[in-house]
mmCIF file of C-alpha atoms and ligand atoms in Angstrom:
data_model
loop_
_atom_site.group_PDB
_atom_site.id
_atom_site.type_symbol
_atom_site.label_atom_id
_atom_site.label_comp_id
_atom_site.label_asym_id
_atom_site.label_seq_id
_atom_site.Cartn_x
_atom_site.Cartn_y
_atom_site.Cartn_z
ATOM 1 C CA MET A 1048 -26.825 -65.166 80.691
ATOM 2 C CA LYS A 1049 -25.613 -65.357 76.968
ATOM 3 C CA LYS A 1050 -22.579 -63.128 76.298
ATOM 4 C CA LEU A 1051 -23.441 -60.721 72.285
ATOM 5 C CA PHE A 1052 -20.503 -60.480 70.430
ATOM 6 C CA ALA A 1053 -20.496 -59.116 66.786
ATOM 7 C CA VAL A 1054 -18.888 -57.635 63.765
ATOM 8 C CA LEU A 1055 -19.602 -53.875 62.936
ATOM 9 C CA GLY A 1056 -19.036 -53.425 58.669
ATOM 10 C CA ASP A 1057 -20.753 -51.488 56.173
ATOM 11 C CA PRO A 1058 -21.580 -54.301 53.517
ATOM 12 C CA ILE A 1059 -21.801 -56.921 56.002
ATOM 13 C CA GLY A 1060 -23.341 -59.791 54.307
ATOM 14 C CA HIS A 1061 -19.689 -61.529 52.628
ATOM 15 C CA SER A 1062 -18.025 -61.688 56.671
ATOM 16 C CA MET A 1063 -16.754 -65.061 57.286
ATOM 17 C CA SER A 1064 -16.809 -64.370 61.189
ATOM 18 C CA PRO A 1065 -19.510 -65.210 62.781
ATOM 19 C CA VAL A 1066 -19.903 -68.445 61.229
ATOM 20 C CA MET A 1067 -16.159 -68.926 62.413
ATOM 21 C CA HIS A 1068 -16.881 -67.592 66.006
ATOM 22 C CA LYS A 1069 -20.692 -68.606 66.533
ATOM 23 C CA ASP A 1070 -18.662 -72.408 65.998
ATOM 24 C CA LEU A 1071 -15.692 -71.550 68.526
ATOM 25 C CA PHE A 1072 -18.480 -70.425 71.053
ATOM 26 C CA SER A 1073 -20.120 -73.275 70.772
ATOM 27 C CA PHE A 1074 -16.832 -76.057 70.795
ATOM 28 C CA TYR A 1075 -15.586 -74.160 73.641
ATOM 29 C CA ASN A 1076 -19.012 -74.536 75.249
ATOM 30 C CA ILE A 1077 -19.082 -70.643 76.004
ATOM 31 C CA ASP A 1078 -22.834 -69.068 76.561
ATOM 32 C CA ALA A 1079 -22.419 -66.796 74.008
ATOM 33 C CA ASP A 1080 -23.413 -65.811 70.301
ATOM 34 C CA TYR A 1081 -22.043 -63.559 66.835
ATOM 35 C CA PHE A 1082 -23.887 -61.220 64.938
ATOM 36 C CA PRO A 1083 -23.386 -59.571 61.476
ATOM 37 C CA PHE A 1084 -24.513 -55.458 62.035
ATOM 38 C CA GLN A 1085 -24.273 -53.799 59.223
ATOM 39 C CA VAL A 1086 -24.259 -50.247 60.590
ATOM 40 C CA LYS A 1087 -24.152 -47.120 58.183
ATOM 41 C CA GLU A 1088 -20.568 -44.169 58.903
ATOM 42 C CA GLU A 1089 -23.300 -42.021 60.117
ATOM 43 C CA ASP A 1090 -24.914 -44.359 62.737
ATOM 44 C CA LEU A 1091 -21.449 -45.844 63.831
ATOM 45 C CA HIS A 1092 -21.614 -43.927 67.105
ATOM 46 C CA ASP A 1093 -24.884 -44.750 67.898
ATOM 47 C CA ALA A 1094 -24.188 -48.710 67.318
ATOM 48 C CA VAL A 1095 -21.256 -47.929 69.856
ATOM 49 C CA LYS A 1096 -22.997 -46.627 72.471
ATOM 50 C CA GLY A 1097 -26.149 -49.402 71.683
ATOM 51 C CA LEU A 1098 -23.172 -52.065 72.642
ATOM 52 C CA LYS A 1099 -22.019 -50.556 75.305
ATOM 53 C CA ALA A 1100 -25.227 -50.081 77.000
ATOM 54 C CA ILE A 1101 -26.292 -53.708 76.724
ATOM 55 C CA GLY A 1102 -22.702 -54.663 77.757
ATOM 56 C CA VAL A 1103 -21.412 -56.603 74.474
ATOM 57 C CA GLY A 1104 -19.158 -58.915 75.532
ATOM 58 C CA GLY A 1105 -16.896 -57.657 72.252
ATOM 59 C CA PHE A 1106 -16.726 -56.952 68.965
ATOM 60 C CA ASN A 1107 -14.756 -56.842 65.178
ATOM 61 C CA VAL A 1108 -14.679 -53.799 63.464
ATOM 62 C CA THR A 1109 -14.577 -54.655 59.835
ATOM 63 C CA VAL A 1110 -14.597 -51.523 56.339
ATOM 64 C CA PRO A 1111 -14.917 -48.798 56.382
ATOM 65 C CA HIS A 1112 -15.060 -48.227 60.072
ATOM 66 C CA LYS A 1113 -11.956 -49.362 61.313
ATOM 67 C CA SER A 1114 -10.310 -46.208 61.726
ATOM 68 C CA LYS A 1115 -13.668 -44.142 62.163
ATOM 69 C CA ILE A 1116 -14.460 -45.943 65.219
ATOM 70 C CA ILE A 1117 -11.375 -44.937 67.000
ATOM 71 C CA PRO A 1118 -13.210 -41.632 69.025
ATOM 72 C CA PHE A 1119 -15.862 -43.320 69.559
ATOM 73 C CA LEU A 1120 -14.091 -46.172 72.376
ATOM 74 C CA ASP A 1121 -12.713 -45.740 76.038
ATOM 75 C CA GLY A 1122 -9.188 -46.467 74.872
ATOM 76 C CA VAL A 1123 -7.175 -47.811 72.144
ATOM 77 C CA ASP A 1124 -3.678 -50.191 72.896
ATOM 78 C CA GLU A 1125 -0.276 -48.524 71.766
ATOM 79 C CA LEU A 1126 -0.430 -50.860 68.630
ATOM 80 C CA ALA A 1127 -4.277 -49.789 67.050
ATOM 81 C CA ALA A 1128 -3.063 -46.200 68.197
ATOM 82 C CA ASN A 1129 0.000 -46.052 66.129
ATOM 83 C CA ILE A 1130 -1.715 -48.232 62.904
ATOM 84 C CA GLY A 1131 -4.761 -45.979 63.180
ATOM 85 C CA ALA A 1132 -7.068 -48.890 63.028
ATOM 86 C CA VAL A 1133 -9.204 -51.115 65.241
ATOM 87 C CA ASN A 1134 -10.419 -54.467 64.533
ATOM 88 C CA THR A 1135 -11.323 -55.707 67.691
ATOM 89 C CA VAL A 1136 -13.128 -53.995 70.670
ATOM 90 C CA VAL A 1137 -13.170 -55.956 74.299
ATOM 91 C CA ASN A 1138 -15.371 -54.931 77.116
ATOM 92 C CA GLU A 1139 -13.172 -54.457 79.847
ATOM 93 C CA ASN A 1140 -15.394 -54.052 83.374
ATOM 94 C CA GLY A 1141 -17.937 -51.582 81.127
ATOM 95 C CA GLN A 1142 -14.589 -49.945 79.073
ATOM 96 C CA LEU A 1143 -15.192 -50.233 75.381
ATOM 97 C CA ILE A 1144 -10.969 -51.061 74.488
ATOM 98 C CA GLY A 1145 -9.954 -51.614 70.736
ATOM 99 C CA TYR A 1146 -6.967 -53.829 69.473
ATOM 100 C CA ASN A 1147 -5.562 -54.512 66.218
ATOM 101 C CA THR A 1148 -5.287 -57.804 65.723
ATOM 102 C CA ASP A 1149 -4.601 -57.984 61.410
ATOM 103 C CA GLY A 1150 -0.635 -57.112 62.036
ATOM 104 C CA PRO A 1151 -0.035 -59.829 64.888
ATOM 105 C CA GLY A 1152 -2.180 -62.107 63.273
ATOM 106 C CA PHE A 1153 -0.041 -61.491 59.668
ATOM 107 C CA LEU A 1154 2.884 -62.060 62.184
ATOM 108 C CA GLN A 1155 1.520 -65.772 64.355
ATOM 109 C CA GLY A 1156 0.690 -66.791 60.373
ATOM 110 C CA LEU A 1157 4.069 -66.221 59.331
ATOM 111 C CA TYR A 1158 5.874 -68.119 61.687
ATOM 112 C CA ASN A 1159 4.992 -71.219 59.936
ATOM 113 C CA TYR A 1160 6.938 -70.130 57.008
ATOM 114 C CA LEU A 1161 9.478 -68.179 58.880
ATOM 115 C CA PRO A 1162 10.281 -68.516 62.716
ATOM 116 C CA LYS A 1163 12.108 -65.231 62.901
ATOM 117 C CA ILE A 1164 11.680 -61.493 61.619
ATOM 118 C CA ALA A 1165 14.735 -60.165 63.390
ATOM 119 C CA GLY A 1166 17.658 -59.937 61.008
ATOM 120 C CA GLN A 1167 15.615 -60.310 57.963
ATOM 121 C CA LYS A 1168 15.679 -58.369 54.578
ATOM 122 C CA VAL A 1169 11.581 -57.320 53.727
ATOM 123 C CA MET A 1170 9.509 -55.569 51.020
ATOM 124 C CA ILE A 1171 5.703 -54.734 51.400
ATOM 125 C CA ILE A 1172 3.660 -53.784 48.324
ATOM 126 C CA GLY A 1173 1.350 -51.816 48.874
ATOM 127 C CA ALA A 1174 0.949 -49.104 51.515
ATOM 128 C CA GLY A 1175 -3.003 -49.250 52.571
ATOM 129 C CA GLY A 1176 -4.730 -50.002 55.877
ATOM 130 C CA ALA A 1177 -3.767 -53.825 55.732
ATOM 131 C CA ALA A 1178 0.016 -52.869 54.739
ATOM 132 C CA ARG A 1179 0.291 -50.341 57.552
ATOM 133 C CA ALA A 1180 -1.165 -52.906 60.102
ATOM 134 C CA ILE A 1181 1.443 -55.117 59.155
ATOM 135 C CA TYR A 1182 4.013 -52.261 58.560
ATOM 136 C CA LEU A 1183 3.709 -51.633 61.850
ATOM 137 C CA THR A 1184 3.794 -54.965 63.521
ATOM 138 C CA LEU A 1185 6.738 -56.060 61.492
ATOM 139 C CA ALA A 1186 8.855 -53.060 62.533
ATOM 140 C CA LYS A 1187 8.250 -53.806 65.949
ATOM 141 C CA GLU A 1188 10.199 -57.240 64.880
ATOM 142 C CA LYS A 1189 13.487 -56.014 64.586
ATOM 143 C CA PRO A 1190 14.085 -56.887 60.699
ATOM 144 C CA LEU A 1191 17.271 -56.141 58.776
ATOM 145 C CA VAL A 1192 15.244 -53.810 56.264
ATOM 146 C CA LEU A 1193 11.565 -52.816 55.814
ATOM 147 C CA ASP A 1194 11.200 -51.514 52.912
ATOM 148 C CA ILE A 1195 7.842 -50.695 51.548
ATOM 149 C CA ALA A 1196 6.801 -50.732 46.992
ATOM 150 C CA ASN A 1197 4.146 -48.078 46.384
ATOM 151 C CA ARG A 1198 2.061 -46.880 43.119
ATOM 152 C CA THR A 1199 1.710 -43.957 44.662
ATOM 153 C CA LEU A 1200 5.599 -43.578 46.463
ATOM 154 C CA GLU A 1201 4.146 -40.329 48.765
ATOM 155 C CA LYS A 1202 1.514 -42.688 51.022
ATOM 156 C CA ALA A 1203 5.222 -45.231 51.505
ATOM 157 C CA TRP A 1204 7.422 -42.432 52.577
ATOM 158 C CA GLY A 1205 4.081 -41.261 54.700
ATOM 159 C CA LEU A 1206 3.875 -44.721 55.894
ATOM 160 C CA ILE A 1207 7.550 -45.159 57.127
ATOM 161 C CA LYS A 1208 7.888 -41.388 58.199
ATOM 162 C CA ASP A 1209 4.827 -42.591 60.660
ATOM 163 C CA CYS A 1210 6.512 -45.529 62.836
ATOM 164 C CA PRO A 1211 7.217 -44.780 65.858
ATOM 165 C CA TYR A 1212 9.624 -47.734 65.879
ATOM 166 C CA ALA A 1213 13.136 -47.491 65.015
ATOM 167 C CA VAL A 1214 13.881 -49.484 61.367
ATOM 168 C CA SER A 1215 15.333 -48.788 58.133
ATOM 169 C CA SER A 1216 13.047 -48.201 55.394
ATOM 170 C CA ARG A 1217 12.689 -46.857 51.692
ATOM 171 C CA ALA A 1218 9.778 -46.548 49.788
ATOM 172 C CA CYS A 1219 10.122 -47.622 45.921
ATOM 173 C CA SER A 1220 8.416 -47.697 42.687
ATOM 174 C CA PHE A 1221 7.100 -50.911 41.819
ATOM 175 C CA ASP A 1222 9.783 -50.985 38.918
ATOM 176 C CA GLU A 1223 12.728 -50.707 41.725
ATOM 177 C CA ALA A 1224 11.046 -53.847 43.336
ATOM 178 C CA ARG A 1225 11.109 -56.153 40.113
ATOM 179 C CA GLU A 1226 14.719 -55.273 40.054
ATOM 180 C CA THR A 1227 15.524 -55.793 43.868
ATOM 181 C CA LEU A 1228 13.471 -58.504 44.520
ATOM 182 C CA ALA A 1229 16.404 -61.149 44.610
ATOM 183 C CA ASP A 1230 17.973 -59.056 47.630
ATOM 184 C CA TYR A 1231 14.772 -59.742 50.330
ATOM 185 C CA ASP A 1232 14.073 -62.572 51.880
ATOM 186 C CA LEU A 1233 10.416 -62.135 52.662
ATOM 187 C CA VAL A 1234 7.688 -60.427 50.107
ATOM 188 C CA ILE A 1235 4.196 -59.143 51.913
ATOM 189 C CA GLN A 1236 1.640 -58.647 48.684
ATOM 190 C CA THR A 1237 -0.994 -56.554 50.344
ATOM 191 C CA THR A 1238 -2.789 -54.597 47.273
ATOM 192 C CA LEU A 1239 -6.083 -55.787 46.324
ATOM 193 C CA ILE A 1240 -4.170 -56.766 42.783
ATOM 194 C CA GLY A 1241 -5.301 -60.204 41.805
ATOM 195 C CA MET A 1242 -8.373 -60.741 44.082
ATOM 196 C CA SER A 1243 -11.715 -62.224 42.132
ATOM 197 C CA PRO A 1244 -12.715 -61.334 39.549
ATOM 198 C CA LYS A 1245 -9.440 -59.526 38.433
ATOM 199 C CA ILE A 1246 -7.312 -62.750 39.125
ATOM 200 C CA TYR A 1247 -4.817 -62.272 35.761
ATOM 201 C CA GLU A 1248 -3.660 -59.470 37.555
ATOM 202 C CA GLN A 1249 -0.240 -59.108 39.753
ATOM 203 C CA PRO A 1250 1.507 -56.113 41.079
ATOM 204 C CA ILE A 1251 5.328 -57.076 39.889
ATOM 205 C CA PRO A 1252 6.569 -60.266 38.117
ATOM 206 C CA LEU A 1253 9.046 -62.067 39.873
ATOM 207 C CA ASN A 1254 11.805 -62.734 36.706
ATOM 208 C CA ASN A 1255 14.629 -62.114 39.641
ATOM 209 C CA LEU A 1256 13.069 -63.879 42.527
ATOM 210 C CA ARG A 1257 15.423 -66.553 44.096
ATOM 211 C CA LYS A 1258 13.522 -69.303 45.633
ATOM 212 C CA GLN A 1259 14.878 -69.224 49.245
ATOM 213 C CA THR A 1260 12.469 -66.175 49.114
ATOM 214 C CA VAL A 1261 8.957 -66.594 51.311
ATOM 215 C CA ILE A 1262 6.285 -64.705 48.986
ATOM 216 C CA CYS A 1263 2.791 -64.032 50.707
ATOM 217 C CA ASP A 1264 -0.399 -62.798 49.449
ATOM 218 C CA ILE A 1265 -2.622 -61.945 52.245
ATOM 219 C CA ILE A 1266 -5.743 -62.367 49.304
ATOM 220 C CA TYR A 1267 -7.328 -65.207 50.282
ATOM 221 C CA ASN A 1268 -9.960 -65.336 46.963
ATOM 222 C CA PRO A 1269 -8.536 -66.851 45.161
ATOM 223 C CA LEU A 1270 -6.766 -68.798 47.519
ATOM 224 C CA GLU A 1271 -3.787 -68.938 45.169
ATOM 225 C CA THR A 1272 -3.673 -65.821 43.105
ATOM 226 C CA GLN A 1273 -1.623 -65.348 40.135
ATOM 227 C CA PHE A 1274 1.562 -63.719 41.982
ATOM 228 C CA LEU A 1275 1.780 -66.765 44.422
ATOM 229 C CA THR A 1276 1.376 -69.146 41.819
ATOM 230 C CA GLU A 1277 3.842 -67.592 39.635
ATOM 231 C CA ALA A 1278 6.064 -67.568 42.670
ATOM 232 C CA ARG A 1279 5.455 -71.238 43.373
ATOM 233 C CA LEU A 1280 6.267 -72.452 40.377
ATOM 234 C CA LYS A 1281 10.238 -70.457 40.950
ATOM 235 C CA GLY A 1282 10.284 -73.178 43.903
ATOM 236 C CA ALA A 1283 9.821 -70.199 46.636
ATOM 237 C CA SER A 1284 7.570 -70.913 50.073
ATOM 238 C CA ILE A 1285 4.301 -69.293 50.029
ATOM 239 C CA GLN A 1286 1.966 -68.493 51.862
ATOM 240 C CA ASN A 1287 -1.888 -66.631 50.732
ATOM 241 C CA GLY A 1288 -4.253 -64.732 52.941
ATOM 242 C CA LEU A 1289 -6.312 -67.295 54.994
ATOM 243 C CA ASP A 1290 -3.937 -67.689 57.863
ATOM 244 C CA MET A 1291 -3.693 -63.997 58.635
ATOM 245 C CA PHE A 1292 -7.778 -64.162 58.186
ATOM 246 C CA VAL A 1293 -8.010 -66.988 60.481
ATOM 247 C CA TYR A 1294 -5.124 -65.929 63.167
ATOM 248 C CA GLN A 1295 -6.641 -62.272 63.423
ATOM 249 C CA GLY A 1296 -10.004 -64.270 64.213
ATOM 250 C CA ALA A 1297 -8.084 -66.146 67.027
ATOM 251 C CA LEU A 1298 -6.656 -63.872 68.416
ATOM 252 C CA ALA A 1299 -9.617 -61.920 68.842
ATOM 253 C CA PHE A 1300 -11.499 -65.084 70.058
ATOM 254 C CA GLU A 1301 -8.220 -65.218 73.117
ATOM 255 C CA LYS A 1302 -9.002 -61.553 74.197
ATOM 256 C CA TRP A 1303 -12.767 -62.322 74.394
ATOM 257 C CA THR A 1304 -12.330 -65.618 76.296
ATOM 258 C CA GLY A 1305 -8.899 -66.125 77.519
ATOM 259 C CA ILE A 1306 -9.074 -69.440 75.222
ATOM 260 C CA PHE A 1307 -6.703 -69.210 72.556
ATOM 261 C CA PRO A 1308 -8.777 -71.419 69.809
ATOM 262 C CA ASP A 1309 -7.965 -74.450 67.519
ATOM 263 C CA ILE A 1310 -6.456 -72.804 64.590
ATOM 264 C CA LEU A 1311 -7.387 -76.119 62.143
ATOM 265 C CA ARG A 1312 -10.342 -76.147 63.490
ATOM 266 C CA MET A 1313 -11.199 -71.996 62.384
ATOM 267 C CA ARG A 1314 -8.943 -72.735 59.071
ATOM 268 C CA ASP A 1315 -11.182 -75.793 57.738
ATOM 269 C CA ASN A 1316 -14.318 -73.386 58.720
ATOM 270 C CA VAL A 1317 -13.004 -70.675 56.657
ATOM 271 C CA LEU A 1318 -12.112 -73.350 53.793
ATOM 272 C CA LYS A 1319 -15.772 -74.052 53.844
ATOM 273 C CA GLN A 1320 -17.223 -71.372 53.528
ATOM 274 C CA LEU A 1321 -14.844 -70.388 51.006
ATOM 275 C CA GLY A 1322 -15.681 -73.616 49.281
ATOM 276 C CA GLY A 1323 -18.630 -72.390 46.947
ATOM 277 C CA ARG A 1324 -17.226 -68.295 46.434
ATOM 278 C CA THR A 1325 -13.257 -69.022 45.248
ATOM 279 C CA CYS A 1326 -12.616 -69.252 41.356
HETATM 280 P P1 LIG B 2316 -6.465 -52.275 52.001
HETATM 281 O O1 LIG B 2316 -6.771 -51.353 53.333
HETATM 282 O O2 LIG B 2316 -6.855 -53.284 51.956
HETATM 283 O O3 LIG B 2316 -5.494 -52.105 52.246
HETATM 284 P P2 LIG B 2316 -6.484 -49.413 50.906
HETATM 285 O O4 LIG B 2316 -6.348 -48.623 51.657
HETATM 286 O O5 LIG B 2316 -7.567 -49.002 49.394
HETATM 287 O O6 LIG B 2316 -7.016 -50.979 50.669
HETATM 288 O O7 LIG B 2316 -4.564 -49.975 49.939
HETATM 289 C C1 LIG B 2316 -4.888 -50.198 48.475
HETATM 290 C C2 LIG B 2316 -3.992 -50.617 47.908
HETATM 291 O O8 LIG B 2316 -3.241 -50.958 47.265
HETATM 292 C C3 LIG B 2316 -2.735 -49.389 48.042
HETATM 293 O O9 LIG B 2316 -1.727 -49.248 48.190
HETATM 294 C C4 LIG B 2316 -3.133 -49.003 46.231
HETATM 295 O O10 LIG B 2316 -1.956 -48.144 46.252
HETATM 296 P P3 LIG B 2316 -1.813 -47.096 45.950
HETATM 297 O O11 LIG B 2316 -1.518 -45.732 47.413
HETATM 298 O O12 LIG B 2316 -0.741 -46.195 44.986
HETATM 299 O O13 LIG B 2316 -3.648 -46.286 45.888
HETATM 300 C C5 LIG B 2316 -2.807 -50.069 46.134
HETATM 301 N N1 LIG B 2316 -3.359 -51.128 44.627
HETATM 302 C C6 LIG B 2316 -4.260 -50.455 44.570
HETATM 303 N N2 LIG B 2316 -5.392 -51.013 43.152
HETATM 304 C C7 LIG B 2316 -3.823 -50.776 42.632
HETATM 305 C C8 LIG B 2316 -3.601 -51.246 41.266
HETATM 306 N N3 LIG B 2316 -4.621 -51.087 39.580
HETATM 307 N N4 LIG B 2316 -2.289 -50.542 40.431
HETATM 308 C C9 LIG B 2316 -1.469 -50.432 41.764
HETATM 309 N N5 LIG B 2316 -2.029 -50.674 43.363
HETATM 310 C C10 LIG B 2316 -2.713 -50.529 43.478
#
């Protein structure tokens, strides 16, 4: 019997996950399908109960439900519990178990640009949900330093204090981040600054950038933010948010099927979908 997979969010019309996963199920000859469901917060518990009752194979969870879904699941793995957010649910013998593949997806995509995090000096810009997933994932990889620059300093300190893994971290302002930029091997931009339609904004200028530094921006619309353009023009290696999106999906697919899918195929598929939408 065909297995059902899904993504729950609100809104959900923009999600590229259905096209990506439908293509993978068909490519690997798996008798399954994947649908987007728009679910309001007050209906989330019922939606999860319904999916469980009909024997869903698994599902993704997106904004704004990644944290709110946790109490409605049967269990959550350690990383997702520490992050406080679930983006992937797997039906394990009738139990709905939550995982977070956003942070690990970022890390896997990063390996193409920086083979190891251990011993590196890393700065994350932003302290929201995406930053939290990346911070807690990288903290386990033993970087020498893992600092957070954020507009609201208390939020950055809150994230640092919540971290159960031993890591050297401090919170700093955007001004300090700009001044100390040359100290870092890797800088990861996780805020919405520079996302379409406000494409001419960037969190900090990159005057002090060394070209040995890897600069990542988790935004993929546009594919190259102004922040990345400035970094590229200064000779640094740059990575946009496409890899994080594709790898989080690949890791979810692997959890559901045991198959780690063809990343290039997924990338091409997402780029095709973005074709009409990037500016
Ligand atoms: P997400 O889940 O996508 O990470 P979020 O949780 O709303 O989104 O977090 C947004 C991040 O972008 C935060 O770090 C936020 O800074 P604050 O903690 O100070 O709110 C940052 N951010 C958003 N708009 C910003 C702006 N105009 N200037 C500076 N920082 C901004």
